[in-house]
N, CA, C and O atoms as a Tinker XYZ file with bonds, in Angstrom:
   496  protein
     1  N     25.135000   -5.398000  -40.868000    73     2
     2  CA    24.837000   -5.555000  -42.279000    64     1     3
     3  C     25.115000   -6.990000  -42.696000    63     2     4     5
     4  O     26.101000   -7.587000  -42.265000    81     3
     5  N     24.270000   -7.527000  -43.511000    73     3     6
     6  CA    24.413000   -8.916000  -43.915000    64     5     7
     7  C     25.635000   -9.085000  -44.810000    63     6     8     9
     8  O     26.096000   -8.138000  -45.448000    81     7
     9  N     26.154000  -10.324000  -44.842000    73     7    10
    10  CA    27.333000  -10.590000  -45.666000    64     9    11
    11  C     26.977000  -10.549000  -47.157000    63    10    12    13
    12  O     27.847000  -10.372000  -48.009000    81    11
    13  N     25.727000  -10.709000  -47.446000    73    11    14
    14  CA    25.285000  -10.672000  -48.838000    64    13    15
    15  C     25.133000   -9.214000  -49.283000    63    14    16    17
    16  O     24.490000   -8.417000  -48.598000    81    15
    17  N     25.716000   -8.873000  -50.414000    73    15    18
    18  CA    25.644000   -7.492000  -50.904000    64    17    19
    19  C     24.276000   -7.213000  -51.495000    63    18    20    21
    20  O     23.662000   -8.063000  -52.140000    81    19
    21  N     23.824000   -6.003000  -51.255000    73    19    22
    22  CA    22.541000   -5.607000  -51.826000    64    21    23
    23  C     22.686000   -5.419000  -53.324000    63    22    24    25
    24  O     23.713000   -4.944000  -53.808000    81    23
    25  N     21.650000   -5.796000  -54.049000    73    23    26
    26  CA    21.668000   -5.623000  -55.496000    64    25    27
    27  C     21.216000   -4.223000  -55.854000    63    26    28    29
    28  O     20.437000   -3.603000  -55.130000    81    27
    29  N     21.696000   -3.745000  -56.946000    73    27    30
    30  CA    21.332000   -2.428000  -57.456000    64    29    31
    31  C     20.009000   -2.526000  -58.201000    63    30    32    33
    32  O     19.677000   -3.575000  -58.754000    81    31
    33  N     19.277000   -1.460000  -58.212000    73    31    34
    34  CA    18.009000   -1.421000  -58.935000    64    33    35
    35  C     17.674000    0.002000  -59.337000    63    34    36    37
    36  O     18.410000    0.935000  -59.014000    81    35
    37  N     16.598000    0.163000  -60.021000    73    35    38
    38  CA    16.148000    1.473000  -60.465000    64    37    39
    39  C     14.811000    1.809000  -59.826000    63    38    40    41
    40  O     13.964000    0.934000  -59.644000    81    39
    41  N     14.626000    3.062000  -59.489000    73    39    42
    42  CA    13.342000    3.588000  -59.029000    64    41    43
    43  C     13.006000    4.748000  -59.955000    63    42    44    45
    44  O     13.893000    5.473000  -60.406000    81    43
    45  N     11.739000    4.916000  -60.231000    73    43    46
    46  CA    11.307000    5.957000  -61.155000    64    45    47
    47  C     10.371000    6.921000  -60.437000    63    46    48    49
    48  O      9.441000    6.502000  -59.748000    81    47
    49  N     10.625000    8.209000  -60.604000    73    47    50
    50  CA     9.750000    9.257000  -60.079000    64    49    51
    51  C      9.519000   10.211000  -61.241000    63    50    52    53
    52  O     10.472000   10.737000  -61.816000    81    51
    53  N      8.269000   10.432000  -61.584000    73    51    54
    54  CA     7.922000   11.156000  -62.807000    64    53    55
    55  C      7.159000   12.436000  -62.487000    63    54    56    57
    56  O      6.283000   12.451000  -61.621000    81    55
    57  N      7.499000   13.504000  -63.192000    73    55    58
    58  CA     6.745000   14.753000  -63.170000    64    57    59
    59  C      6.366000   15.072000  -64.597000    63    58    60    61
    60  O      7.130000   14.819000  -65.529000    81    59
    61  N      5.187000   15.626000  -64.759000    73    59    62
    62  CA     4.731000   16.073000  -66.078000    64    61    63
    63  C      4.699000   17.592000  -66.044000    63    62    64    65
    64  O      4.112000   18.202000  -65.151000    81    63
    65  N      5.348000   18.188000  -67.042000    73    63    66
    66  CA     5.418000   19.642000  -67.110000    64    65    67
    67  C      4.769000   20.146000  -68.389000    63    66    68    69
    68  O      4.647000   19.424000  -69.379000    81    67
    69  N      4.359000   21.408000  -68.336000    73    67    70
    70  CA     3.860000   22.106000  -69.523000    64    69    71
    71  C      4.555000   23.463000  -69.539000    63    70    72    73
    72  O      4.455000   24.238000  -68.588000    81    71
    73  N      5.246000   23.731000  -70.615000    73    71    74
    74  CA     5.977000   24.992000  -70.767000    64    73    75
    75  C      6.885000   25.271000  -69.564000    63    74    76    77
    76  O      6.972000   26.400000  -69.082000    81    75
    77  N      7.556000   24.217000  -69.094000    73    75    78
    78  CA     8.511000   24.357000  -68.001000    64    77    79
    79  C      7.894000   24.443000  -66.611000    63    78    80    81
    80  O      8.616000   24.583000  -65.624000    81    79
    81  N      6.576000   24.363000  -66.519000    73    79    82
    82  CA     5.885000   24.435000  -65.225000    64    81    83
    83  C      5.360000   23.048000  -64.847000    63    82    84    85
    84  O      4.728000   22.368000  -65.656000    81    83
    85  N      5.635000   22.641000  -63.599000    73    83    86
    86  CA     5.190000   21.324000  -63.144000    64    85    87
    87  C      3.669000   21.308000  -63.036000    63    86    88    89
    88  O      3.069000   22.144000  -62.360000    81    87
    89  N      3.058000   20.337000  -63.717000    73    87    90
    90  CA     1.613000   20.140000  -63.658000    64    89    91
    91  C      1.295000   18.976000  -62.726000    63    90    92    93
    92  O      0.483000   19.106000  -61.811000    81    91
    93  N      1.940000   17.846000  -62.965000    73    91    94
    94  CA     1.633000   16.625000  -62.215000    64    93    95
    95  C      2.900000   15.970000  -61.695000    63    94    96    97
    96  O      3.948000   15.992000  -62.341000    81    95
    97  N      2.779000   15.402000  -60.543000    73    95    98
    98  CA     3.825000   14.596000  -59.932000    64    97    99
    99  C      3.132000   13.657000  -58.967000    63    98   100   101
   100  O      1.907000   13.706000  -58.849000    81    99
   101  N      3.862000   12.811000  -58.278000    73    99   102
   102  CA     3.211000   11.837000  -57.391000    64   101   103
   103  C      2.328000   12.473000  -56.323000    63   102   104   105
   104  O      1.213000   12.004000  -56.091000    81   103
   105  N      2.799000   13.520000  -55.675000    73   103   106
   106  CA     2.008000   14.172000  -54.628000    64   105   107
   107  C      0.801000   14.908000  -55.178000    63   106   108   109
   108  O     -0.266000   14.896000  -54.566000    81   107
   109  N      0.960000   15.543000  -56.320000    73   107   110
   110  CA    -0.146000   16.282000  -56.922000    64   109   111
   111  C     -1.255000   15.337000  -57.378000    63   110   112   113
   112  O     -2.438000   15.639000  -57.221000    81   111
   113  N     -0.872000   14.207000  -57.936000    73   111   114
   114  CA    -1.881000   13.230000  -58.368000    64   113   115
   115  C     -2.580000   12.635000  -57.147000    63   114   116   117
   116  O     -3.792000   12.420000  -57.163000    81   115
   117  N     -1.816000   12.371000  -56.095000    73   115   118
   118  CA    -2.430000   11.870000  -54.862000    64   117   119
   119  C     -3.440000   12.890000  -54.324000    63   118   120   121
   120  O     -4.523000   12.518000  -53.872000    81   119
   121  N     -3.081000   14.173000  -54.375000    73   119   122
   122  CA    -4.001000   15.224000  -53.930000    64   121   123
   123  C     -5.266000   15.234000  -54.782000    63   122   124   125
   124  O     -6.369000   15.338000  -54.245000    81   123
   125  N     -5.122000   15.128000  -56.099000    73   123   126
   126  CA    -6.301000   15.069000  -56.972000    64   125   127
   127  C     -7.197000   13.892000  -56.600000    63   126   128   129
   128  O     -8.419000   14.031000  -56.550000    81   127
   129  N     -6.603000   12.753000  -56.343000    73   127   130
   130  CA    -7.385000   11.561000  -55.995000    64   129   131
   131  C     -8.102000   11.740000  -54.655000    63   130   132   133
   132  O     -9.244000   11.306000  -54.505000    81   131
   133  N     -7.450000   12.366000  -53.692000    73   131   134
   134  CA    -8.107000   12.633000  -52.407000    64   133   135
   135  C     -9.236000   13.648000  -52.572000    63   134   136   137
   136  O    -10.298000   13.498000  -51.967000    81   135
   137  N     -9.017000   14.669000  -53.379000    73   135   138
   138  CA   -10.082000   15.651000  -53.632000    64   137   139
   139  C    -11.271000   14.952000  -54.266000    63   138   140   141
   140  O    -12.418000   15.242000  -53.923000    81   139
   141  N    -11.012000   14.041000  -55.179000    73   139   142
   142  CA   -12.099000   13.305000  -55.826000    64   141   143
   143  C    -12.894000   12.496000  -54.799000    63   142   144   145
   144  O    -14.125000   12.493000  -54.832000    81   143
   145  N    -12.206000   11.818000  -53.898000    73   143   146
   146  CA   -12.895000   10.994000  -52.893000    64   145   147
   147  C    -13.594000   11.842000  -51.839000    63   146   148   149
   148  O    -14.724000   11.549000  -51.450000    81   147
   149  N    -12.928000   12.880000  -51.384000    73   147   150
   150  CA   -13.435000   13.668000  -50.261000    64   149   151
   151  C    -14.353000   14.813000  -50.674000    63   150   152   153
   152  O    -15.121000   15.322000  -49.857000    81   151
   153  N    -14.275000   15.221000  -51.949000    73   151   154
   154  CA   -15.056000   16.367000  -52.460000    64   153   155
   155  C    -14.718000   17.655000  -51.705000    63   154   156   157
   156  O    -15.555000   18.547000  -51.561000    81   155
   157  N    -13.468000   17.729000  -51.226000    73   155   158
   158  CA   -13.068000   18.870000  -50.420000    64   157   159
   159  C    -11.550000   18.995000  -50.437000    63   158   160   161
   160  O    -10.842000   18.010000  -50.229000    81   159
   161  N    -11.053000   20.196000  -50.681000    73   159   162
   162  CA    -9.612000   20.430000  -50.630000    64   161   163
   163  C     -9.135000   20.312000  -49.184000    63   162   164   165
   164  O     -8.069000   19.753000  -48.924000    81   163
   165  N     -9.911000   20.832000  -48.257000    73   163   166
   166  CA    -9.554000   20.785000  -46.841000    64   165   167
   167  C     -9.451000   19.345000  -46.348000    63   166   168   169
   168  O     -8.480000   18.989000  -45.681000    81   167
   169  N    -10.434000   18.524000  -46.666000    73   167   170
   170  CA   -10.411000   17.120000  -46.234000    64   169   171
   171  C     -9.275000   16.363000  -46.915000    63   170   172   173
   172  O     -8.631000   15.518000  -46.293000    81   171
   173  N     -9.027000   16.661000  -48.188000    73   171   174
   174  CA    -7.918000   16.025000  -48.903000    64   173   175
   175  C     -6.596000   16.398000  -48.254000    63   174   176   177
   176  O     -5.711000   15.555000  -48.105000    81   175
   177  N     -6.460000   17.667000  -47.865000    73   175   178
   178  CA    -5.236000   18.125000  -47.201000    64   177   179
   179  C     -5.031000   17.377000  -45.890000    63   178   180   181
   180  O     -3.917000   16.950000  -45.586000    81   179
   181  N     -6.090000   17.217000  -45.118000    73   179   182
   182  CA    -5.980000   16.480000  -43.851000    64   181   183
   183  C     -5.527000   15.041000  -44.092000    63   182   184   185
   184  O     -4.678000   14.527000  -43.364000    81   183
   185  N     -6.090000   14.394000  -45.109000    73   183   186
   186  CA    -5.706000   13.007000  -45.429000    64   185   187
   187  C     -4.216000   12.905000  -45.749000    63   186   188   189
   188  O     -3.569000   11.902000  -45.449000    81   187
   189  N     -3.682000   13.969000  -46.366000    73   187   190
   190  CA    -2.274000   13.963000  -46.757000    64   189   191
   191  C     -1.370000   14.598000  -45.700000    63   190   192   193
   192  O     -0.161000   14.721000  -45.894000    81   191
   193  N     -1.972000   14.997000  -44.588000    73   191   194
   194  CA    -1.225000   15.655000  -43.500000    64   193   195
   195  C     -0.477000   16.893000  -43.997000    63   194   196   197
   196  O      0.704000   17.094000  -43.711000    81   195
   197  N     -1.213000   17.715000  -44.753000    73   195   198
   198  CA    -0.642000   18.988000  -45.196000    64   197   199
   199  C     -1.633000   20.082000  -44.849000    63   198   200   201
   200  O     -2.809000   19.818000  -44.598000    81   199
   201  N     -1.154000   21.291000  -44.839000    73   199   202
   202  CA    -2.037000   22.402000  -44.511000    64   201   203
   203  C     -3.003000   22.659000  -45.663000    63   202   204   205
   204  O     -2.722000   22.342000  -46.818000    81   203
   205  N     -4.144000   23.240000  -45.317000    73   203   206
   206  CA    -5.111000   23.626000  -46.346000    64   205   207
   207  C     -4.456000   24.606000  -47.305000    63   206   208   209
   208  O     -4.642000   24.521000  -48.519000    81   207
   209  N     -3.696000   25.527000  -46.756000    73   207   210
   210  CA    -3.040000   26.544000  -47.592000    64   209   211
   211  C     -2.144000   25.889000  -48.647000    63   210   212   213
   212  O     -2.178000   26.267000  -49.818000    81   211
   213  N     -1.343000   24.905000  -48.224000    73   211   214
   214  CA    -0.453000   24.213000  -49.167000    64   213   215
   215  C     -1.257000   23.476000  -50.230000    63   214   216   217
   216  O     -0.910000   23.528000  -51.409000    81   215
   217  N     -2.316000   22.797000  -49.836000    73   215   218
   218  CA    -3.151000   22.072000  -50.792000    64   217   219
   219  C     -3.782000   23.050000  -51.787000    63   218   220   221
   220  O     -3.808000   22.791000  -52.990000    81   219
   221  N     -4.286000   24.164000  -51.281000    73   219   222
   222  CA    -4.906000   25.176000  -52.142000    64   221   223
   223  C     -3.886000   25.729000  -53.133000    63   222   224   225
   224  O     -4.189000   25.914000  -54.312000    81   223
   225  N     -2.674000   25.992000  -52.644000    73   223   226
   226  CA    -1.615000   26.495000  -53.531000    64   225   227
   227  C     -1.266000   25.471000  -54.616000    63   226   228   229
   228  O     -1.035000   25.841000  -55.768000    81   227
   229  N     -1.230000   24.191000  -54.251000    73   227   230
   230  CA    -0.951000   23.145000  -55.245000    64   229   231
   231  C     -2.060000   23.068000  -56.286000    63   230   232   233
   232  O     -1.783000   22.919000  -57.476000    81   231
   233  N     -3.307000   23.166000  -55.851000    73   231   234
   234  CA    -4.435000   23.142000  -56.791000    64   233   235
   235  C     -4.329000   24.327000  -57.750000    63   234   236   237
   236  O     -4.482000   24.164000  -58.961000    81   235
   237  N     -4.070000   25.510000  -57.212000    73   235   238
   238  CA    -3.936000   26.691000  -58.068000    64   237   239
   239  C     -2.774000   26.532000  -59.043000    63   238   240   241
   240  O     -2.895000   26.875000  -60.219000    81   239
   241  N     -1.645000   26.011000  -58.554000    73   239   242
   242  CA    -0.470000   25.821000  -59.408000    64   241   243
   243  C     -0.750000   24.808000  -60.519000    63   242   244   245
   244  O     -0.341000   25.010000  -61.662000    81   243
   245  N     -1.454000   23.710000  -60.180000    73   243   246
   246  CA    -1.794000   22.710000  -61.200000    64   245   247
   247  C     -2.703000   23.309000  -62.261000    63   246   248   249
   248  O     -2.467000   23.142000  -63.458000    81   247
   249  N     -3.743000   24.006000  -61.818000    73   247   250
   250  CA    -4.690000   24.603000  -62.760000    64   249   251
   251  C     -3.990000   25.604000  -63.680000    63   250   252   253
   252  O     -4.228000   25.618000  -64.887000    81   251
   253  N     -3.136000   26.429000  -63.107000    73   251   254
   254  CA    -2.423000   27.440000  -63.888000    64   253   255
   255  C     -1.446000   26.790000  -64.868000    63   254   256   257
   256  O     -1.414000   27.143000  -66.047000    81   255
   257  N     -0.656000   25.844000  -64.377000    73   255   258
   258  CA     0.345000   25.192000  -65.225000    64   257   259
   259  C     -0.309000   24.371000  -66.342000    63   258   260   261
   260  O      0.214000   24.303000  -67.454000    81   259
   261  N     -1.446000   23.754000  -66.044000    73   259   262
   262  CA    -2.136000   22.941000  -67.052000    64   261   263
   263  C     -2.812000   23.819000  -68.103000    63   262   264   265
   264  O     -3.064000   23.376000  -69.223000    81   263
   265  N     -3.102000   25.063000  -67.732000    73   263   266
   266  CA    -3.799000   25.945000  -68.665000    64   265   267
   267  C     -5.282000   25.666000  -68.733000    63   266   268   269
   268  O     -5.990000   26.201000  -69.587000    81   267
   269  N     -5.746000   24.828000  -67.832000    73   267   270
   270  CA    -7.163000   24.436000  -67.782000    64   269   271
   271  C     -7.425000   23.914000  -66.372000    63   270   272   273
   272  O     -6.519000   23.382000  -65.730000    81   271
   273  N     -8.636000   24.061000  -65.896000    73   271   274
   274  CA    -8.949000   23.634000  -64.527000    64   273   275
   275  C     -8.969000   22.117000  -64.401000    63   274   276   277
   276  O     -9.684000   21.421000  -65.122000    81   275
   277  N     -8.162000   21.627000  -63.464000    73   275   278
   278  CA    -8.190000   20.206000  -63.101000    64   277   279
   279  C     -9.073000   19.993000  -61.885000    63   278   280   281
   280  O     -9.600000   18.903000  -61.663000    81   279
   281  N     -9.226000   21.064000  -61.095000    73   279   282
   282  CA   -10.084000   21.059000  -59.906000    64   281   283
   283  C    -10.894000   22.339000  -59.925000    63   282   284   285
   284  O    -10.376000   23.415000  -60.224000    81   283
   285  N    -12.172000   22.208000  -59.602000    73   283   286
   286  CA   -13.031000   23.375000  -59.423000    64   285   287
   287  C    -13.483000   23.399000  -57.979000    63   286   288   289
   288  O    -13.934000   22.390000  -57.436000    81   287
   289  N    -13.357000   24.562000  -57.363000    73   287   290
   290  CA   -13.734000   24.712000  -55.959000    64   289   291
   291  C    -14.882000   25.698000  -55.855000    63   290   292   293
   292  O    -14.945000   26.688000  -56.584000    81   291
   293  N    -15.795000   25.404000  -54.928000    73   291   294
   294  CA   -16.857000   26.355000  -54.638000    64   293   295
   295  C    -16.597000   26.923000  -53.253000    63   294   296   297
   296  O    -16.158000   26.203000  -52.356000    81   295
   297  N    -16.864000   28.209000  -53.074000    73   295   298
   298  CA   -16.550000   28.853000  -51.794000    64   297   299
   299  C    -17.341000   28.253000  -50.641000    63   298   300   301
   300  O    -18.416000   27.681000  -50.823000    81   299
   301  N    -16.772000   28.404000  -49.448000    73   299   302
   302  CA   -17.417000   27.905000  -48.227000    64   301   303
   303  C    -18.585000   28.783000  -47.839000    63   302   304   305
   304  O    -19.209000   29.415000  -48.691000    81   303
   305  N    -18.872000   28.818000  -46.587000    73   303   306
   306  CA   -20.006000   29.569000  -46.088000    64   305   307
   307  C    -20.758000   28.708000  -45.098000    63   306   308   309
   308  O    -20.212000   27.737000  -44.575000    81   307
   309  N    -21.990000   29.050000  -44.840000    73   307   310
   310  CA   -22.765000   28.310000  -43.841000    64   309   311
   311  C    -22.979000   26.855000  -44.262000    63   310   312   313
   312  O    -23.036000   25.965000  -43.413000    81   311
   313  N    -23.098000   26.614000  -45.561000    73   311   314
   314  CA   -23.300000   25.243000  -46.041000    64   313   315
   315  C    -21.983000   24.568000  -46.384000    63   314   316   317
   316  O    -21.964000   23.409000  -46.799000    81   315
   317  N    -20.881000   25.289000  -46.211000    73   315   318
   318  CA   -19.579000   24.709000  -46.546000    64   317   319
   319  C    -19.341000   24.767000  -48.039000    63   318   320   321
   320  O    -20.273000   24.913000  -48.829000    81   319
   321  N    -18.118000   24.654000  -48.400000    73   319   322
   322  CA   -17.761000   24.684000  -49.812000    64   321   323
   323  C    -17.612000   23.279000  -50.332000    63   322   324   325
   324  O    -18.240000   22.340000  -49.841000    81   323
   325  N    -16.797000   23.155000  -51.303000    73   323   326
   326  CA   -16.553000   21.844000  -51.866000    64   325   327
   327  C    -15.599000   21.977000  -53.027000    63   326   328   329
   328  O    -15.274000   23.084000  -53.458000    81   327
   329  N    -15.162000   20.871000  -53.517000    73   327   330
   330  CA   -14.269000   20.850000  -54.662000    64   329   331
   331  C    -14.521000   19.581000  -55.443000    63   330   332   333
   332  O    -14.911000   18.553000  -54.890000    81   331
   333  N    -14.293000   19.673000  -56.723000    73   331   334
   334  CA   -14.445000   18.477000  -57.549000    64   333   335
   335  C    -13.369000   18.455000  -58.623000    63   334   336   337
   336  O    -12.920000   19.492000  -59.111000    81   335
   337  N    -12.980000   17.260000  -58.968000    73   335   338
   338  CA   -12.033000   17.049000  -60.054000    64   337   339
   339  C    -12.831000   17.159000  -61.348000    63   338   340   341
   340  O    -13.884000   16.539000  -61.497000    81   339
   341  N    -12.323000   17.945000  -62.268000    73   339   342
   342  CA   -13.004000   18.154000  -63.547000    64   341   343
   343  C    -12.731000   16.979000  -64.490000    63   342   344   345
   344  O    -11.861000   16.155000  -64.209000    81   343
   345  N    -13.457000   16.894000  -65.593000    73   343   346
   346  CA   -13.126000   15.862000  -66.586000    64   345   347
   347  C    -11.660000   15.941000  -67.036000    63   346   348   349
   348  O    -11.022000   14.912000  -67.257000    81   347
   349  N    -11.130000   17.160000  -67.170000    73   347   350
   350  CA    -9.713000   17.296000  -67.523000    64   349   351
   351  C     -8.824000   16.779000  -66.395000    63   350   352   353
   352  O     -7.749000   16.237000  -66.654000    81   351
   353  N     -9.260000   16.941000  -65.153000    73   351   354
   354  CA    -8.516000   16.420000  -64.018000    64   353   355
   355  C     -8.458000   14.899000  -64.039000    63   354   356   357
   356  O     -7.412000   14.304000  -63.779000    81   355
   357  N     -9.593000   14.272000  -64.352000    73   355   358
   358  CA    -9.610000   12.810000  -64.464000    64   357   359
   359  C     -8.694000   12.353000  -65.592000    63   358   360   361
   360  O     -7.973000   11.363000  -65.464000    81   359
   361  N     -8.732000   13.086000  -66.693000    73   359   362
   362  CA    -7.873000   12.758000  -67.825000    64   361   363
   363  C     -6.400000   12.894000  -67.433000    63   362   364   365
   364  O     -5.571000   12.078000  -67.835000    81   363
   365  N     -6.075000   13.925000  -66.647000    73   363   366
   366  CA    -4.701000   14.139000  -66.184000    64   365   367
   367  C     -4.242000   12.982000  -65.291000    63   366   368   369
   368  O     -3.111000   12.512000  -65.415000    81   367
   369  N     -5.113000   12.528000  -64.401000    73   367   370
   370  CA    -4.770000   11.395000  -63.530000    64   369   371
   371  C     -4.476000   10.161000  -64.373000    63   370   372   373
   372  O     -3.475000    9.478000  -64.158000    81   371
   373  N     -5.358000    9.878000  -65.337000    73   371   374
   374  CA    -5.155000    8.703000  -66.205000    64   373   375
   375  C     -3.852000    8.827000  -66.995000    63   374   376   377
   376  O     -3.095000    7.862000  -67.104000    81   375
   377  N     -3.592000   10.015000  -67.545000    73   375   378
   378  CA    -2.372000   10.252000  -68.299000    64   377   379
   379  C     -1.150000    9.987000  -67.427000    63   378   380   381
   380  O     -0.226000    9.285000  -67.838000    81   379
   381  N     -1.149000   10.543000  -66.241000    73   379   382
   382  CA    -0.010000   10.381000  -65.336000    64   381   383
   383  C      0.193000    8.911000  -64.987000    63   382   384   385
   384  O      1.315000    8.408000  -65.049000    81   383
   385  N     -0.879000    8.222000  -64.622000    73   383   386
   386  CA    -0.762000    6.801000  -64.252000    64   385   387
   387  C     -0.241000    5.968000  -65.429000    63   386   388   389
   388  O      0.554000    5.050000  -65.228000    81   387
   389  N     -0.676000    6.275000  -66.637000    73   387   390
   390  CA    -0.217000    5.556000  -67.832000    64   389   391
   391  C      1.269000    5.790000  -68.066000    63   390   392   393
   392  O      2.016000    4.847000  -68.330000    81   391
   393  N      1.697000    7.044000  -67.970000    73   391   394
   394  CA     3.112000    7.381000  -68.167000    64   393   395
   395  C      3.978000    6.687000  -67.123000    63   394   396   397
   396  O      5.012000    6.110000  -67.459000    81   395
   397  N      3.565000    6.739000  -65.868000    73   395   398
   398  CA     4.341000    6.109000  -64.798000    64   397   399
   399  C      4.443000    4.602000  -65.039000    63   398   400   401
   400  O      5.517000    4.024000  -64.875000    81   399
   401  N      3.349000    3.967000  -65.422000    73   399   402
   402  CA     3.364000    2.522000  -65.686000    64   401   403
   403  C      4.348000    2.183000  -66.808000    63   402   404   405
   404  O      5.052000    1.176000  -66.740000    81   403
   405  N      4.390000    3.024000  -67.832000    73   403   406
   406  CA     5.318000    2.784000  -68.940000    64   405   407
   407  C      6.767000    2.941000  -68.488000    63   406   408   409
   408  O      7.623000    2.147000  -68.879000    81   407
   409  N      7.053000    3.949000  -67.673000    73   407   410
   410  CA     8.404000    4.130000  -67.156000    64   409   411
   411  C      8.804000    2.955000  -66.277000    63   410   412   413
   412  O      9.928000    2.463000  -66.377000    81   411
   413  N      7.908000    2.502000  -65.425000    73   411   414
   414  CA     8.214000    1.383000  -64.533000    64   413   415
   415  C      8.495000    0.125000  -65.348000    63   414   416   417
   416  O      9.442000   -0.611000  -65.071000    81   415
   417  N      7.666000   -0.110000  -66.350000    73   415   418
   418  CA     7.861000   -1.284000  -67.212000    64   417   419
   419  C      9.230000   -1.240000  -67.880000    63   418   420   421
   420  O      9.932000   -2.251000  -67.934000    81   419
   421  N      9.606000   -0.082000  -68.384000    73   419   422
   422  CA    10.913000    0.070000  -69.019000    64   421   423
   423  C     12.039000   -0.120000  -68.004000    63   422   424   425
   424  O     13.021000   -0.804000  -68.289000    81   423
   425  N     11.902000    0.477000  -66.827000    73   423   426
   426  CA    12.937000    0.365000  -65.792000    64   425   427
   427  C     13.121000   -1.081000  -65.356000    63   426   428   429
   428  O     14.244000   -1.500000  -65.078000    81   427
   429  N     12.043000   -1.847000  -65.291000    73   427   430
   430  CA    12.137000   -3.245000  -64.871000    64   429   431
   431  C     12.885000   -4.097000  -65.884000    63   430   432   433
   432  O     13.411000   -5.154000  -65.537000    81   431
   433  N     12.936000   -3.653000  -67.122000    73   431   434
   434  CA    13.631000   -4.405000  -68.171000    64   433   435
   435  C     15.134000   -4.137000  -68.175000    63   434   436   437
   436  O     15.899000   -4.864000  -68.808000    81   435
   437  N     15.546000   -3.097000  -67.471000    73   435   438
   438  CA    16.964000   -2.755000  -67.419000    64   437   439
   439  C     17.626000   -3.577000  -66.323000    63   438   440   441
   440  O     17.236000   -3.518000  -65.157000    81   439
   441  N     18.614000   -4.328000  -66.712000    73   439   442
   442  CA    19.316000   -5.164000  -65.743000    64   441   443
   443  C     20.656000   -4.526000  -65.414000    63   442   444   445
   444  O     21.458000   -4.232000  -66.300000    81   443
   445  N     20.880000   -4.320000  -64.133000    73   443   446
   446  CA    22.160000   -3.816000  -63.669000    64   445   447
   447  C     22.984000   -4.987000  -63.165000    63   446   448   449
   448  O     22.452000   -5.921000  -62.564000    81   447
   449  N     24.277000   -4.931000  -63.410000    73   447   450
   450  CA    25.133000   -5.990000  -62.890000    64   449   451
   451  C     25.160000   -5.890000  -61.361000    63   450   452   453
   452  O     24.716000   -4.897000  -60.786000    81   451
   453  N     25.676000   -6.912000  -60.729000    73   451   454
   454  CA    25.724000   -6.934000  -59.266000    64   453   455
   455  C     26.560000   -5.775000  -58.724000    63   454   456   457
   456  O     26.261000   -5.255000  -57.649000    81   455
   457  N     27.593000   -5.365000  -59.443000    73   455   458
   458  CA    28.474000   -4.258000  -59.068000    64   457   459
   459  C     28.611000   -3.317000  -60.266000    63   458   460   461
   460  O     29.650000   -3.323000  -60.926000    81   459
   461  N     27.588000   -2.507000  -60.563000    73   459   462
   462  CA    27.612000   -1.686000  -61.779000    64   461   463
   463  C     28.680000   -0.600000  -61.788000    63   462   464   465
   464  O     28.991000   -0.062000  -62.851000    81   463
   465  N     29.248000   -0.264000  -60.636000    73   463   466
   466  CA    30.247000    0.798000  -60.581000    64   465   467
   467  C     31.667000    0.279000  -60.468000    63   466   468   469
   468  O     32.609000    1.060000  -60.331000    81   467
   469  N     31.825000   -1.028000  -60.524000    73   467   470
   470  CA    33.176000   -1.567000  -60.435000    64   469   471
   471  C     33.906000   -1.244000  -61.739000    63   470   472   473
   472  O     33.303000   -1.246000  -62.811000    81   471
   473  N     35.203000   -0.969000  -61.639000    73   471   474
   474  CA    36.003000   -0.596000  -62.793000    64   473   475
   475  C     36.530000   -1.866000  -63.459000    63   474   476   477
   476  O     37.171000   -2.690000  -62.808000    81   475
   477  N     36.259000   -2.025000  -64.758000    73   475   478
   478  CA    36.842000   -3.175000  -65.466000    64   477   479
   479  C     38.372000   -3.077000  -65.427000    63   478   480   481
   480  O     38.927000   -1.980000  -65.474000    81   479
   481  N     39.047000   -4.224000  -65.341000    73   479   482
   482  CA    40.502000   -4.194000  -65.217000    64   481   483
   483  C     41.156000   -3.435000  -66.364000    63   482   484   485
   484  O     40.850000   -3.636000  -67.539000    81   483
   485  N     42.066000   -2.559000  -65.971000    73   483   486
   486  CA    42.848000   -1.794000  -66.937000    64   485   487
   487  C     42.133000   -0.574000  -67.502000    63   486   488   489
   488  O     42.723000    0.162000  -68.293000    81   487
   489  N     40.880000   -0.338000  -67.121000    73   487   490
   490  CA    40.142000    0.815000  -67.664000    64   489   491
   491  C     39.825000    1.792000  -66.556000    63   490   492   493
   492  O     39.651000    1.403000  -65.401000    81   491
   493  N     39.751000    3.048000  -66.906000    73   491   494
   494  CA    39.384000    4.093000  -65.945000    64   493   495
   495  C     38.089000    4.716000  -66.342000    63   494   496
   496  O     37.605000    5.620000  -65.661000    81   495
């Protein structure tokens, strides 16, 4: 370890909930973005190295928690299925990205001292 002490900092991880149910978080938004690019829940799952089942469960959970479809899927078959992000899904992505940017901006303005946990002399 270097003789120079590492400085303290803040990291922000944000989830958006509705009525106590998680709608959006970093992984869910990434999944929405992959579904948008790939037009497929299965292909999006592969890109994220997760099972199709897990991706499908996340899509269902997001749609249910949001109270509106963020992703619409069409069944497979001989021609294959597909999935698309709905206009509400695009709006959710934008909302999440805006909120995260605001949190990051605020966190960057907070300055921590070099030793934020050191006890001031005479105080406990």
